[in-house]
Short mmCIF file of C-alpha atoms (C1' of nucleotides) in Angstrom, two decimals:
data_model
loop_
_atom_site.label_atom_id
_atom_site.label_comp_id
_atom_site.label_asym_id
_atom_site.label_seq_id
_atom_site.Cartn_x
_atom_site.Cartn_y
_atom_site.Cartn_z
CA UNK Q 175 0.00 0.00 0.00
CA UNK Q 176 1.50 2.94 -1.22
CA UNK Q 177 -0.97 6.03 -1.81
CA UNK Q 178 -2.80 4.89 1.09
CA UNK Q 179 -3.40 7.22 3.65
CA UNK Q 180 -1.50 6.18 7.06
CA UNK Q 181 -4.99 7.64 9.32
CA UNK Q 182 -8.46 7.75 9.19
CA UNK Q 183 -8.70 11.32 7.36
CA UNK Q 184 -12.59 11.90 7.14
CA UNK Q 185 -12.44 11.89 10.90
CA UNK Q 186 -9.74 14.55 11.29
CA UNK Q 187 -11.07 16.72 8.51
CA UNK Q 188 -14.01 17.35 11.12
CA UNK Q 189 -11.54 18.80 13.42
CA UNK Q 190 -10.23 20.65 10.78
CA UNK Q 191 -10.69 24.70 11.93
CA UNK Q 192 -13.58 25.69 9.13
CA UNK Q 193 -12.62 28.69 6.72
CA UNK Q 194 -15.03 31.08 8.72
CA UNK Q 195 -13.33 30.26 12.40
CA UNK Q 196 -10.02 30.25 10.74
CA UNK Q 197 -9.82 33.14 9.18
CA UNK Q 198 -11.52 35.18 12.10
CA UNK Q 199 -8.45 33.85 14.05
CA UNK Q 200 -5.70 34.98 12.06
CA UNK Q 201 -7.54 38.30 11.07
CA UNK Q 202 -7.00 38.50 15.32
CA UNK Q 203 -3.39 38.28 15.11
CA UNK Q 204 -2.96 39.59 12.33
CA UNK Q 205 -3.54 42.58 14.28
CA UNK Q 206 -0.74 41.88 16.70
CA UNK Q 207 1.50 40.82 14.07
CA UNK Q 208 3.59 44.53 13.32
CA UNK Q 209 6.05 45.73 15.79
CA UNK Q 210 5.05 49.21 16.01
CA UNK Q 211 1.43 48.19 17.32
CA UNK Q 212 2.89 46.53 19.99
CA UNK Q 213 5.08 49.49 20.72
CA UNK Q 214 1.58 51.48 20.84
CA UNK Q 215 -0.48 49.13 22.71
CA UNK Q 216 2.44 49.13 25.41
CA UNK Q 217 2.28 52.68 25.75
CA UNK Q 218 -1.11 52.66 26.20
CA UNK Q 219 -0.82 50.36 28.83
CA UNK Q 220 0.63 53.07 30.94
CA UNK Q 221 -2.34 55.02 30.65
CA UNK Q 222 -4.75 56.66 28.50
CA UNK Q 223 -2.44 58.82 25.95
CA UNK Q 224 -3.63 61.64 23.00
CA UNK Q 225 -2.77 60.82 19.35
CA UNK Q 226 0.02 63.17 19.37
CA UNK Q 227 1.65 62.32 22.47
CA UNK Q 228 1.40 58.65 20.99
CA UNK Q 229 3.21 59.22 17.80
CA UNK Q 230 6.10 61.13 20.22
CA UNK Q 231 6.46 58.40 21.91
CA UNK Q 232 6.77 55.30 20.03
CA UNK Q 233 8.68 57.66 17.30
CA UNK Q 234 5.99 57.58 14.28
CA UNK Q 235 4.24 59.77 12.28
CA UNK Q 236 0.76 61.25 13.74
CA UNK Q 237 -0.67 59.65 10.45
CA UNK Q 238 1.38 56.30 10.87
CA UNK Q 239 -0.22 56.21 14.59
CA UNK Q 240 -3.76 57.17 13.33
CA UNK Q 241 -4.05 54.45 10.67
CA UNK Q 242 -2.85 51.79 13.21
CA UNK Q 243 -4.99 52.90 15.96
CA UNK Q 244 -7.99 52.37 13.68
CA UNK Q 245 -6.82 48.88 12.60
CA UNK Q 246 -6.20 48.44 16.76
CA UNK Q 247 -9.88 50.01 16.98
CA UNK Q 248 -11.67 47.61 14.29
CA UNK Q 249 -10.26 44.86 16.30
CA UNK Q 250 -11.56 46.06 19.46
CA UNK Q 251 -8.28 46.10 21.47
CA UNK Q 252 -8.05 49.92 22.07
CA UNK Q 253 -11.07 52.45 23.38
CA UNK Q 254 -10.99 56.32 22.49
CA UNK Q 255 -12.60 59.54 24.28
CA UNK Q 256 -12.54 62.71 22.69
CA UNK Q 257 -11.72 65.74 24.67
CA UNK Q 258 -11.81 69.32 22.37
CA UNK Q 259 -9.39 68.70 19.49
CA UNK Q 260 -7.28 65.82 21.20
CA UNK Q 261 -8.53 61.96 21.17
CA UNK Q 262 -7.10 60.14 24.00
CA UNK Q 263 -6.66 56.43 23.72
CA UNK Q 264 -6.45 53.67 26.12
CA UNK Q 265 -6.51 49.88 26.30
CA UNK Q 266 -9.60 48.15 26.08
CA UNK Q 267 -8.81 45.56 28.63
CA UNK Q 268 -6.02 43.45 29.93
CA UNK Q 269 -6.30 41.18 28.20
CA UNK Q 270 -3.58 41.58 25.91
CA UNK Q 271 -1.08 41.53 28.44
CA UNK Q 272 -1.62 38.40 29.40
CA UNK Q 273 -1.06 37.50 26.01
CA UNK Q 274 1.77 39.05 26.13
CA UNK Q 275 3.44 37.35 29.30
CA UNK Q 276 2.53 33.78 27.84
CA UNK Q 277 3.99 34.43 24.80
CA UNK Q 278 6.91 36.16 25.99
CA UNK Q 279 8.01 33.10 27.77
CA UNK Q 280 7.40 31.00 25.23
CA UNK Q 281 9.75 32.86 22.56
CA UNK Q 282 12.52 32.66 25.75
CA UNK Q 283 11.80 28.78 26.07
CA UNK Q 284 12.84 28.65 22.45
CA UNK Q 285 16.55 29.14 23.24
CA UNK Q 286 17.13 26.00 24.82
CA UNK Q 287 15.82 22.57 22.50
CA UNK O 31 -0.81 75.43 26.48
CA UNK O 32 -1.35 74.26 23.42
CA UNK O 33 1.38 72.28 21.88
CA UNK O 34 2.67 70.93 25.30
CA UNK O 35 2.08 67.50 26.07
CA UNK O 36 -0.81 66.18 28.85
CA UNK O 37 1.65 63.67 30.51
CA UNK O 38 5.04 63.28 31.51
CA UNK O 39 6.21 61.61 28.01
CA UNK O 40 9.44 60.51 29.20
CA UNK O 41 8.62 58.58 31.64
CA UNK O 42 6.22 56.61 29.35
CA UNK O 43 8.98 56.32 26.37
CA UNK O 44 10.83 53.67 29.21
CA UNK O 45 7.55 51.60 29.11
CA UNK O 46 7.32 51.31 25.64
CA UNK O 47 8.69 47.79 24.03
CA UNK O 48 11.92 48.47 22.39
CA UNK O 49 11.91 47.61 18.94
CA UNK O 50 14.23 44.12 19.21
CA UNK O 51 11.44 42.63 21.49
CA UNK O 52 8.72 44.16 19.88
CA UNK O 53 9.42 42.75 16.47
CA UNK O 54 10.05 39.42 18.27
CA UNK O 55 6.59 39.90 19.64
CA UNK O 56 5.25 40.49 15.88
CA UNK O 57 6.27 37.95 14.36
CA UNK O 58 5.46 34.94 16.23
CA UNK O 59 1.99 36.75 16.08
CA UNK O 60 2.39 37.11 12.45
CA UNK O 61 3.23 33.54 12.10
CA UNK O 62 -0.67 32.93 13.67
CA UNK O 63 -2.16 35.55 11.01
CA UNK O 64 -2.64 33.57 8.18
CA UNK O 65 -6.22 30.95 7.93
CA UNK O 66 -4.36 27.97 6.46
CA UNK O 67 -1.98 27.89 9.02
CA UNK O 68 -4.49 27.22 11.70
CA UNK O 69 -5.85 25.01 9.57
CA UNK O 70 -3.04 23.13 9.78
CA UNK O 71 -2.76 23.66 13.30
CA UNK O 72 -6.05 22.60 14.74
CA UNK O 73 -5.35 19.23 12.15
CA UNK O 74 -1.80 18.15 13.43
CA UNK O 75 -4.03 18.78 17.47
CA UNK O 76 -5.66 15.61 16.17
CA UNK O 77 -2.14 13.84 16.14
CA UNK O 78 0.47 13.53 13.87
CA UNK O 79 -0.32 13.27 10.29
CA UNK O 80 2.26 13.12 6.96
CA UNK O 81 2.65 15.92 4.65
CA UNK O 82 0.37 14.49 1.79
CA UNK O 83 -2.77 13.97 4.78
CA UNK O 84 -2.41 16.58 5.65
CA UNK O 85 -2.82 18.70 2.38
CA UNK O 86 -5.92 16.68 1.89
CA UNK O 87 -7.36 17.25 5.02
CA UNK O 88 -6.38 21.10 4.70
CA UNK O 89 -7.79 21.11 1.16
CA UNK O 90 -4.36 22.44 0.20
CA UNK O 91 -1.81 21.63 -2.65
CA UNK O 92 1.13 19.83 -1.00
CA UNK O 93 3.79 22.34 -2.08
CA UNK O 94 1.76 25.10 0.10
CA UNK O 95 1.13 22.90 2.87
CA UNK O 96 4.95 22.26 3.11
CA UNK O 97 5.81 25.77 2.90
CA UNK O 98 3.86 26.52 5.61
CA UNK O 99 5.09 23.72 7.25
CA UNK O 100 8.24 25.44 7.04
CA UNK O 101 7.45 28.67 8.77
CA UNK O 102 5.60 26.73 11.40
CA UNK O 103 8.79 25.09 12.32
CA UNK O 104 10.85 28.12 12.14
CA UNK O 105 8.79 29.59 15.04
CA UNK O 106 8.81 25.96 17.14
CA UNK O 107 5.34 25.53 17.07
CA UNK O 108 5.35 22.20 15.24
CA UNK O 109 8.11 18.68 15.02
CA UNK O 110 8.24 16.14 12.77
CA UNK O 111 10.21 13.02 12.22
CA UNK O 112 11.01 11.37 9.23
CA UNK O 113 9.80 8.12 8.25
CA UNK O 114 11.07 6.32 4.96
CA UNK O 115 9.46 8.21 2.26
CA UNK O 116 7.31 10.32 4.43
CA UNK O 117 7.68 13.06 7.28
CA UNK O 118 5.18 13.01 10.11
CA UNK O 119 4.26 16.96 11.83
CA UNK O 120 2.91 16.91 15.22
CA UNK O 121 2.37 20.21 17.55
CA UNK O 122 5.30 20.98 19.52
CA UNK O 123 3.39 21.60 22.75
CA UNK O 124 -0.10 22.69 23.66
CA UNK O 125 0.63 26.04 24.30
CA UNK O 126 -1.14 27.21 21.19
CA UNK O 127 -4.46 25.46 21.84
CA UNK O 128 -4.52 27.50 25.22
CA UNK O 129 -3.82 30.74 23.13
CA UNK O 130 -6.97 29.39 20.78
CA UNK O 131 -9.52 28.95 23.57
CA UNK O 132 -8.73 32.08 25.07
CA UNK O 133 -8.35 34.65 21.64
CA UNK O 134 -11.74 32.43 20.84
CA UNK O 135 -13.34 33.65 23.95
CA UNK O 136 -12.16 37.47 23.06
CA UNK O 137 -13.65 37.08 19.72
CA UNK O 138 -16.79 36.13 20.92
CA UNK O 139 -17.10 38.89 23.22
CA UNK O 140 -16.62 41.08 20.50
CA UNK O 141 -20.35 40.66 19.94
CA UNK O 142 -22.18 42.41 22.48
CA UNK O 143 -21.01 46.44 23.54
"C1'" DC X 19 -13.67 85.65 11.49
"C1'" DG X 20 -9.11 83.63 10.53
"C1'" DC X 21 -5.27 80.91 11.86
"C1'" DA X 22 -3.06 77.18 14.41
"C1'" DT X 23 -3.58 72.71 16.31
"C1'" DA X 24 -5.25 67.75 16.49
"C1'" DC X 25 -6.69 64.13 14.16
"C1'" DT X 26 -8.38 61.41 10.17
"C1'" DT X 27 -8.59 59.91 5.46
"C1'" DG X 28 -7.31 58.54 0.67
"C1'" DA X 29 -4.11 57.74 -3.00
"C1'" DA X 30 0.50 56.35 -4.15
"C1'" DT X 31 4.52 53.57 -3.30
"C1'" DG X 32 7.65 50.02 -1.86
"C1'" DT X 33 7.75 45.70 0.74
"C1'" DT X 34 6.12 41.44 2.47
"C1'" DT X 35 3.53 37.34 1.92
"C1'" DG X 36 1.06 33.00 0.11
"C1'" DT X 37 0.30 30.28 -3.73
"C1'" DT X 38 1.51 28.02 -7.99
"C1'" DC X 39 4.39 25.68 -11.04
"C1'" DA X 40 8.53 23.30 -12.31
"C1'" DA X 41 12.43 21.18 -10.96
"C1'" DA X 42 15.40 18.84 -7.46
"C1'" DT X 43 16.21 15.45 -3.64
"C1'" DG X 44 15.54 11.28 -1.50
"C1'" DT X 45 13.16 6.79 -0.69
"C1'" DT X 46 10.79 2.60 -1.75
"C1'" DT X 47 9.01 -0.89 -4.84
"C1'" DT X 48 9.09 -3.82 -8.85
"C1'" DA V 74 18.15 0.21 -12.50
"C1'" DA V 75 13.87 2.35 -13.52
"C1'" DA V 76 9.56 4.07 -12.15
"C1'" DA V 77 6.53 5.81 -8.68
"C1'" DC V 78 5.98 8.37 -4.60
"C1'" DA V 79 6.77 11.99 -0.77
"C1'" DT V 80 8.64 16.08 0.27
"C1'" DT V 81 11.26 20.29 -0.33
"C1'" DT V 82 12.91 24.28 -2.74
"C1'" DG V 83 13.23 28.46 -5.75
"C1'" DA V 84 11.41 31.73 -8.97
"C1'" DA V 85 7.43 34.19 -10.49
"C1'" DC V 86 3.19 36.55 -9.68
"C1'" DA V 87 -0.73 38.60 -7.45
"C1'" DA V 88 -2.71 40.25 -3.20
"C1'" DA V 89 -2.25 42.48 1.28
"C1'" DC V 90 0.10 45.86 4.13
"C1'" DA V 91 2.55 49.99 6.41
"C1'" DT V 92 4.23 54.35 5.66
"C1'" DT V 93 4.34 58.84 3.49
"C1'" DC V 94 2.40 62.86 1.71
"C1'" DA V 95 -1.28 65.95 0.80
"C1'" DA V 96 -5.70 67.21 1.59
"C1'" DG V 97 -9.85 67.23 4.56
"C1'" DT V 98 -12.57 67.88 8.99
"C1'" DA V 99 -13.08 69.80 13.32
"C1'" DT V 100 -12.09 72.28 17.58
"C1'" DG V 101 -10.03 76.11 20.13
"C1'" DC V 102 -7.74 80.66 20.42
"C1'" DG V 103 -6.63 85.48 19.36
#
DNA sequence: CGCATACTTGAATGTTTGTTCAAATGTTTT
DNA sequence: AAAACATTTGAACAAACATTCAAGTATGCG
């Protein structure tokens, strides 16, 4: 038997993420996938910041800032207040930082194996 | 005061991720951001499968599915072991399935507010 | 009102990314 | 040894993405 598959295959293609589920997944960290929103959403995490400030401190463009926070918005990870001419941002919830601890040991696990 | 800044900036610039760790950050989250690769993910959670299953479980050709294998294994989240003709994939650990229920659970939130 | 400031938006541009296709490597079977 | 099979690899191509730049909206100040 050569072609043969080695498993039952009709049962595991039921575990098999659908398309949908899948793709809502990666569009999630997709999100989290570009250094410089990291850089924001950790400057947020000190506390609620204006656009301008923002882009001072994580060294970008006001524009840069402003078409990641709305990507960072879409997916629900940041909230916004406006207050006159300045929007201040802030984190949504924690849960991102948890996210970010698990992970972060993970990538330092990596070094030994 | 206009132009002046509404927090103490530099105090906040030492919270922000510095880029190294940052860009670490992004791309094991970037390695999570495409829908085939979780396909191939939530298959190999079933147990280990060869290359050719797993295309056809994944609905993918074989050349993709091995590419993908590639980056997978780049960022430790998958093994394999070679037998004869074939090569087996397996998950690494279950670390990922933990991020899964948890990002699912975020997701679903999303819904209400 | 008129100008400066804060932020957003859209088009343009260069880069990254995933798939396909063809070819290369390695293994087993006849 | 030849043919079939399993997997990997590299180049080519289209699609997605992040930044820049310029223009647009909106709020506050003189």
């Amino acid at each position: 038997m050569s072609t043969d598959e080695y498993t039952n295959l009709s049962e595991i293609r039921q575990h098999v993420l659908d398309i949908a589920k899948a793709q809502r997944m990666a569009e999630f960290f997709a999100t989290l996938s570009d250094p410089n929103r990291w850089r924001i959403l950790s400057a947020l995490a000190t506390g609620e910041l204006r656009v301008r400030d923002l882009a001072d401190v994580v060294d970008m463009s006001e524009s840069a800032v402003s078409h990641q926070l709305r990507i960072l918005r879409t997916m629900r990870l940041v909230r916004y207040r406006k207050d006159g001419r300045n929007v201040f941002y802030g984190l949504k919830d924690d849960h991102i930082f948890n996210l970010y601890r698990d992970i972060s040991e993970h990538l330092d696990e990596s070094d030994d194996d």
